[in-house]
CSV table of C-alpha atoms in Angstrom, one decimal:
chain,number,residue,atom,x,y,z
A,179,MET,CA,60.4,118.4,78.1
A,180,SER,CA,62.6,117.8,81.1
A,181,THR,CA,66.0,116.2,80.8
A,182,PRO,CA,65.6,112.4,80.8
A,183,ALA,CA,67.3,110.3,83.4
A,184,VAL,CA,68.5,107.7,80.8
A,185,SER,CA,69.3,107.8,77.1
A,186,VAL,CA,69.2,104.8,74.9
A,187,CYS,CA,71.0,105.3,71.6
A,188,VAL,CA,70.6,102.9,68.6
A,189,PRO,CA,73.1,103.2,65.7
A,190,ALA,CA,71.3,101.9,62.7
A,191,TYR,CA,72.7,101.0,59.3
A,192,GLN,CA,70.7,99.0,56.7
A,193,ALA,CA,68.7,97.9,59.7
A,194,GLU,CA,65.3,97.3,58.1
A,195,ARG,CA,64.9,93.7,59.2
A,196,TYR,CA,65.2,94.1,63.0
A,197,LEU,CA,65.0,97.8,63.7
A,198,ALA,CA,61.3,98.0,64.5
A,199,ASP,CA,61.6,95.3,67.1
A,200,ALA,CA,64.6,97.0,68.7
A,201,VAL,CA,62.8,100.3,68.9
A,202,ARG,CA,59.6,98.7,70.3
A,203,SER,CA,61.6,96.9,73.0
A,204,VAL,CA,62.9,100.3,74.2
A,205,LEU,CA,59.5,102.1,74.0
A,206,SER,CA,57.9,99.3,76.0
A,207,GLN,CA,60.1,99.8,79.1
A,208,THR,CA,58.5,100.0,82.5
A,209,PHE,CA,60.8,102.9,83.3
A,210,THR,CA,59.5,106.0,81.5
A,211,GLY,CA,62.1,108.7,82.1
A,212,PHE,CA,64.2,108.0,79.1
A,213,GLU,CA,64.9,109.2,75.6
A,214,LEU,CA,65.6,107.1,72.6
A,215,VAL,CA,68.0,108.4,70.0
A,216,VAL,CA,68.3,106.4,66.7
A,217,LEU,CA,71.2,107.4,64.5
A,218,ASP,CA,70.6,106.4,60.9
A,219,ASN,CA,74.0,105.9,59.3
A,220,ALA,CA,72.9,107.0,55.8
A,221,SER,CA,71.0,103.8,55.2
A,222,THR,CA,69.6,103.2,51.7
A,223,ASP,CA,67.1,100.5,52.7
A,224,ARG,CA,63.8,101.0,54.5
A,225,THR,CA,65.4,102.2,57.7
A,226,PRO,CA,64.2,105.8,57.4
A,227,GLU,CA,60.6,104.7,56.4
A,228,ILE,CA,60.4,102.4,59.4
A,229,LEU,CA,61.5,105.1,61.8
A,230,ALA,CA,59.0,107.5,60.3
A,231,GLY,CA,56.3,105.1,61.3
A,232,PHE,CA,56.9,105.7,65.0
A,233,THR,CA,55.2,108.7,66.7
A,234,ASP,CA,56.4,108.3,70.3
A,235,PRO,CA,57.7,111.7,71.5
A,236,ARG,CA,60.5,110.0,73.4
A,237,LEU,CA,62.0,108.9,70.0
A,238,ARG,CA,64.4,111.3,68.2
A,239,VAL,CA,65.8,110.3,64.8
A,240,VAL,CA,69.2,111.7,63.6
A,241,ARG,CA,70.7,110.9,60.2
A,242,ASN,CA,74.3,111.0,58.9
A,243,GLU,CA,74.8,112.6,55.5
A,244,LYS,CA,77.3,109.9,54.7
A,245,VAL,CA,78.2,106.5,56.1
A,246,LEU,CA,80.5,106.8,59.1
A,247,PRO,CA,83.0,104.1,60.2
A,248,LEU,CA,81.7,101.9,63.1
A,249,ALA,CA,83.5,103.7,66.0
A,250,ASP,CA,82.7,107.2,64.7
A,251,ASN,CA,79.1,106.2,64.2
A,252,TRP,CA,78.7,104.8,67.7
A,253,ASN,CA,80.4,107.8,69.2
A,254,ARG,CA,78.1,110.2,67.4
A,255,ALA,CA,75.1,108.2,68.6
A,256,VAL,CA,76.2,108.7,72.2
A,257,ALA,CA,77.1,112.4,71.5
A,258,GLU,CA,73.4,113.0,70.5
A,259,THR,CA,72.1,111.8,73.9
A,260,THR,CA,71.3,114.3,76.7
A,261,ALA,CA,70.9,112.1,79.9
A,262,PRO,CA,73.5,111.4,82.5
A,263,LEU,CA,73.1,107.6,82.1
A,264,VAL,CA,73.5,106.0,78.6
A,265,LYS,CA,72.9,102.6,77.0
A,266,LEU,CA,73.9,101.8,73.4
A,267,LEU,CA,71.7,99.1,71.8
A,268,CYS,CA,72.6,97.6,68.5
A,269,ALA,CA,69.8,97.7,66.0
A,270,ASP,CA,69.3,93.9,65.9
A,271,ASP,CA,69.2,93.4,69.7
A,272,LEU,CA,66.5,93.8,72.2
A,273,LEU,CA,65.9,95.0,75.7
A,274,HIS,CA,63.6,93.2,78.2
A,275,PRO,CA,60.8,95.4,79.7
A,276,HIS,CA,62.4,96.0,83.1
A,277,CYS,CA,66.0,96.6,81.8
A,278,LEU,CA,66.1,100.4,82.3
A,279,GLU,CA,64.2,100.3,85.5
A,280,HIS,CA,66.5,97.9,87.2
A,281,GLN,CA,69.8,99.1,85.8
A,282,SER,CA,69.2,102.8,86.3
A,283,THR,CA,68.2,102.3,89.9
A,284,VAL,CA,71.5,100.5,90.7
A,285,LEU,CA,73.7,103.1,88.9
A,286,ALA,CA,71.8,106.2,90.0
A,287,THR,CA,71.9,105.2,93.7
A,288,ASP,CA,75.5,104.2,94.0
A,289,PRO,CA,78.0,107.0,92.9
A,290,GLY,CA,80.9,104.5,93.4
A,291,LEU,CA,79.8,102.5,90.4
A,292,ALA,CA,81.0,103.2,86.9
A,293,LEU,CA,79.3,100.3,85.0
A,294,VAL,CA,76.3,98.1,85.3
A,295,CYS,CA,75.9,95.0,83.1
A,296,SER,CA,73.2,92.3,83.1
A,297,ARG,CA,73.1,88.8,82.0
A,298,ARG,CA,71.5,88.3,78.6
A,299,ASP,CA,69.6,85.9,76.4
A,300,LEU,CA,71.0,84.7,73.0
A,301,ILE,CA,68.4,84.7,70.3
A,302,ASN,CA,68.5,83.6,66.7
A,303,GLU,CA,67.4,85.6,63.6
A,304,GLU,CA,63.8,84.9,64.3
A,305,ALA,CA,64.1,86.0,67.9
A,306,ARG,CA,63.8,82.5,69.3
A,307,PRO,CA,66.0,81.7,72.3
A,308,ILE,CA,69.2,79.8,71.7
A,309,SER,CA,70.4,80.1,75.3
A,310,ARG,CA,69.1,82.0,78.3
A,311,ASN,CA,70.8,83.9,81.2
A,312,ARG,CA,74.3,83.9,79.7
A,313,GLY,CA,77.3,85.8,80.9
A,314,LEU,CA,78.8,87.4,84.1
A,315,ARG,CA,80.0,84.1,85.6
A,316,GLY,CA,81.8,85.1,88.8
A,317,LEU,CA,80.8,88.8,88.3
A,318,LEU,CA,77.4,89.1,89.9
A,319,GLY,CA,76.7,91.8,92.4
A,320,ARG,CA,79.0,94.6,93.3
A,321,GLN,CA,82.6,93.9,92.3
A,322,ARG,CA,85.8,96.0,92.8
A,323,ASN,CA,87.1,97.3,89.5
A,324,ALA,CA,90.5,95.8,90.0
A,325,GLU,CA,89.0,92.3,90.5
A,326,VAL,CA,86.9,92.7,87.4
A,327,ILE,CA,90.0,93.6,85.4
A,328,ARG,CA,91.7,90.4,86.6
A,329,LYS,CA,88.7,88.3,85.7
A,330,ILE,CA,88.6,89.9,82.2
A,331,VAL,CA,92.2,88.8,81.7
A,332,ARG,CA,91.5,85.4,83.0
A,333,HIS,CA,88.4,84.8,81.0
A,334,GLY,CA,90.1,84.9,77.5
A,335,GLY,CA,87.1,86.7,75.9
A,336,ASN,CA,84.5,89.3,76.9
A,337,PRO,CA,82.9,88.2,80.2
A,338,LEU,CA,80.9,91.5,80.5
A,339,GLY,CA,78.9,91.2,77.3
A,340,GLU,CA,77.7,93.3,74.5
A,341,PRO,CA,76.6,97.0,74.7
A,342,GLY,CA,72.8,96.2,75.0
A,343,GLY,CA,73.5,94.7,78.5
A,344,ALA,CA,75.5,97.7,79.8
A,345,LEU,CA,74.6,101.0,81.3
A,346,PHE,CA,77.2,103.7,81.9
A,347,ARG,CA,77.7,107.3,82.9
A,348,ARG,CA,77.9,109.9,80.0
A,349,GLU,CA,80.5,111.9,81.9
A,350,HIS,CA,82.9,109.0,82.1
A,351,PHE,CA,82.3,108.1,78.4
A,352,ASP,CA,83.3,111.6,77.4
A,353,GLU,CA,86.3,111.6,79.7
A,354,VAL,CA,87.8,108.5,78.0
A,355,GLY,CA,87.0,109.7,74.5
A,356,GLY,CA,84.3,107.1,73.7
A,357,PHE,CA,84.7,104.0,71.6
A,358,ASP,CA,88.3,103.5,70.4
A,359,ALA,CA,88.6,103.0,66.6
A,360,ARG,CA,91.8,101.0,67.1
A,361,TRP,CA,89.6,98.1,68.1
A,362,ARG,CA,86.9,96.6,65.9
A,363,PHE,CA,85.6,93.3,67.5
A,364,PRO,CA,86.5,94.0,71.2
A,365,MET,CA,85.6,97.7,70.9
A,366,ASP,CA,82.9,97.4,73.5
A,367,LEU,CA,85.1,95.5,76.0
A,368,ALA,CA,87.9,98.1,75.5
A,369,LEU,CA,85.4,100.8,76.5
A,370,TRP,CA,84.2,98.9,79.6
A,371,ILE,CA,87.8,98.6,80.7
A,372,ARG,CA,88.4,102.3,80.4
A,373,LEU,CA,85.1,103.1,82.2
A,374,LEU,CA,86.2,101.0,85.2
A,375,GLU,CA,89.0,103.5,85.8
A,376,PHE,CA,86.3,105.6,87.4
A,377,GLY,CA,84.6,103.2,89.7
A,378,ASP,CA,83.4,99.7,90.5
A,379,PHE,CA,81.2,97.3,88.6
A,380,PHE,CA,77.8,95.7,89.3
A,381,GLY,CA,76.6,92.5,87.6
A,382,MET,CA,72.9,91.9,87.5
A,383,ARG,CA,71.6,88.4,88.0
A,384,ASP,CA,68.5,88.8,85.8
A,385,SER,CA,68.7,88.6,82.0
A,386,LEU,CA,67.7,92.1,80.9
A,387,ALA,CA,68.7,92.1,77.2
A,388,ALA,CA,68.8,89.8,74.2
A,389,PHE,CA,71.7,89.5,71.8
A,390,ARG,CA,70.8,88.4,68.3
A,391,VAL,CA,73.2,85.7,67.0
A,392,GLY,CA,72.8,86.6,63.3
A,393,ARG,CA,74.8,85.8,60.2
A,394,GLY,CA,75.0,89.5,59.1
A,395,SER,CA,76.2,91.0,62.4
A,396,VAL,CA,79.7,92.3,63.1
A,397,SER,CA,80.2,89.6,65.6
A,398,SER,CA,79.4,86.9,63.0
A,399,GLN,CA,82.4,88.1,61.0
A,400,ALA,CA,84.7,87.7,63.9
A,401,GLN,CA,87.0,84.7,63.5
A,402,ARG,CA,90.8,85.0,63.4
A,403,ALA,CA,90.7,88.8,63.5
A,404,GLU,CA,88.6,88.8,66.6
A,405,TYR,CA,90.9,86.3,68.3
A,406,ALA,CA,94.0,88.3,67.5
A,407,GLU,CA,92.4,91.6,68.7
A,408,GLN,CA,91.1,90.0,71.9
A,409,ARG,CA,94.6,88.6,72.7
A,410,SER,CA,96.2,91.9,72.0
A,411,LEU,CA,93.7,93.7,74.3
A,412,SER,CA,94.3,91.2,77.1
A,413,GLU,CA,98.0,91.4,76.8
A,414,SER,CA,98.0,95.2,77.0
A,415,LEU,CA,95.7,95.0,80.0
A,416,ALA,CA,97.9,92.4,81.7
A,417,ALA,CA,101.0,94.6,81.1
A,418,SER,CA,99.4,97.8,82.4
A,419,PRO,CA,100.9,99.2,85.6
A,420,ASP,CA,97.4,100.6,86.5
A,421,TRP,CA,95.9,97.2,87.4
A,422,PRO,CA,97.2,94.4,89.7
A,423,VAL,CA,97.1,91.6,87.1
A,424,ARG,CA,99.3,88.7,88.0
A,425,ARG,CA,101.3,86.5,85.7
A,426,ARG,CA,99.0,83.6,86.7
A,427,ASP,CA,96.0,85.6,85.5
A,428,ARG,CA,97.6,86.1,82.1
A,429,LEU,CA,98.5,82.5,81.8
A,430,VAL,CA,95.0,81.4,82.7
A,431,GLY,CA,93.6,83.8,80.1
A,432,VAL,CA,95.9,82.4,77.4
A,433,ALA,CA,94.8,78.9,78.2
A,434,LYS,CA,91.1,79.8,78.2
A,435,ALA,CA,91.1,82.0,75.0
A,436,PRO,CA,90.8,79.2,72.5
A,437,GLY,CA,87.8,77.7,74.3
A,438,ALA,CA,86.0,81.1,74.5
A,439,ARG,CA,86.6,81.5,70.8
A,440,LEU,CA,85.2,78.1,70.0
A,441,ARG,CA,82.1,78.6,72.1
A,442,ARG,CA,81.4,81.8,70.3
A,443,GLN,CA,81.9,80.2,66.9
A,444,ALA,CA,79.6,77.4,67.8
A,445,LEU,CA,76.8,79.8,68.6
A,446,PHE,CA,77.0,81.5,65.2
A,447,LEU,CA,77.2,78.2,63.5
A,448,LEU,CA,74.1,77.1,65.3
A,449,ALA,CA,72.3,80.3,64.3
A,450,LYS,CA,73.3,79.7,60.7
A,451,VAL,CA,72.1,76.1,60.7
A,452,GLN,CA,68.7,77.2,62.2
A,453,ALA,CA,68.3,80.0,59.7
A,454,GLU,CA,69.1,77.7,56.7
A,455,ARG,CA,66.7,75.1,58.1
A,456,GLU,CA,63.9,77.6,58.2
A,457,GLY,CA,64.7,78.9,54.7
A,458,ASN,CA,65.8,82.4,55.6
A,459,PRO,CA,68.2,84.0,53.2
A,460,PRO,CA,71.5,85.5,54.5
A,461,ILE,CA,71.4,89.2,55.3
A,462,ARG,CA,73.6,91.2,53.0
């Protein structure tokens, strides 16, 4: 088998409820030159059984002998890939059918780009839309990396979005050392910032991924800890001599941060209410 153009890696832990849908969303891509690597983080539920039910030759399953911490597990998932372009998809999220086709075309044809992100839909635990075409306000099209950094600081949250909406170059990922375990909730944003050291950004207008707003996800646990980490990351970015972040940018970000936090909390509250109304038990 020839080397794929794109690798999608899915770190999976106790992922029996949503994993099959995530895998199917990748295998249903209009772009065919990809591999799918699923890393089972020593799950004790039906995750291995579900993966064994797929026979597509583009799928490769790897299993950890013991449970790894989040950053270590995500880094191993990427390390198992073989393509020059990589996407990490959380096991409860989805890709839209044209995602790899559109994103790989942009990144492969412009060597000056380091990161491509798309807008995304927000879905509830039953995969029903909560909100469509979210994210990347003011970040559509080709953007200079320095301007993107300024807009991240001014946003007060994560304007680039979750891993499922991003595509990056494996060589750059290796160069920066992958996901940084010092961060938990903004771990993805911290990586996007490091990758932008190597080139510019492209924001895609179409919604090409779906982020599941569920009660059991890492994001649903993010309250005060997320807020503190986000502020710390923004402050370190604003203070960095590597980027032209102005004092005004920092002050705008400080003012907007509480609103960004409240909007995110409202989404998870809405997902919780919908799930309870439909009689779905919490995921443990």
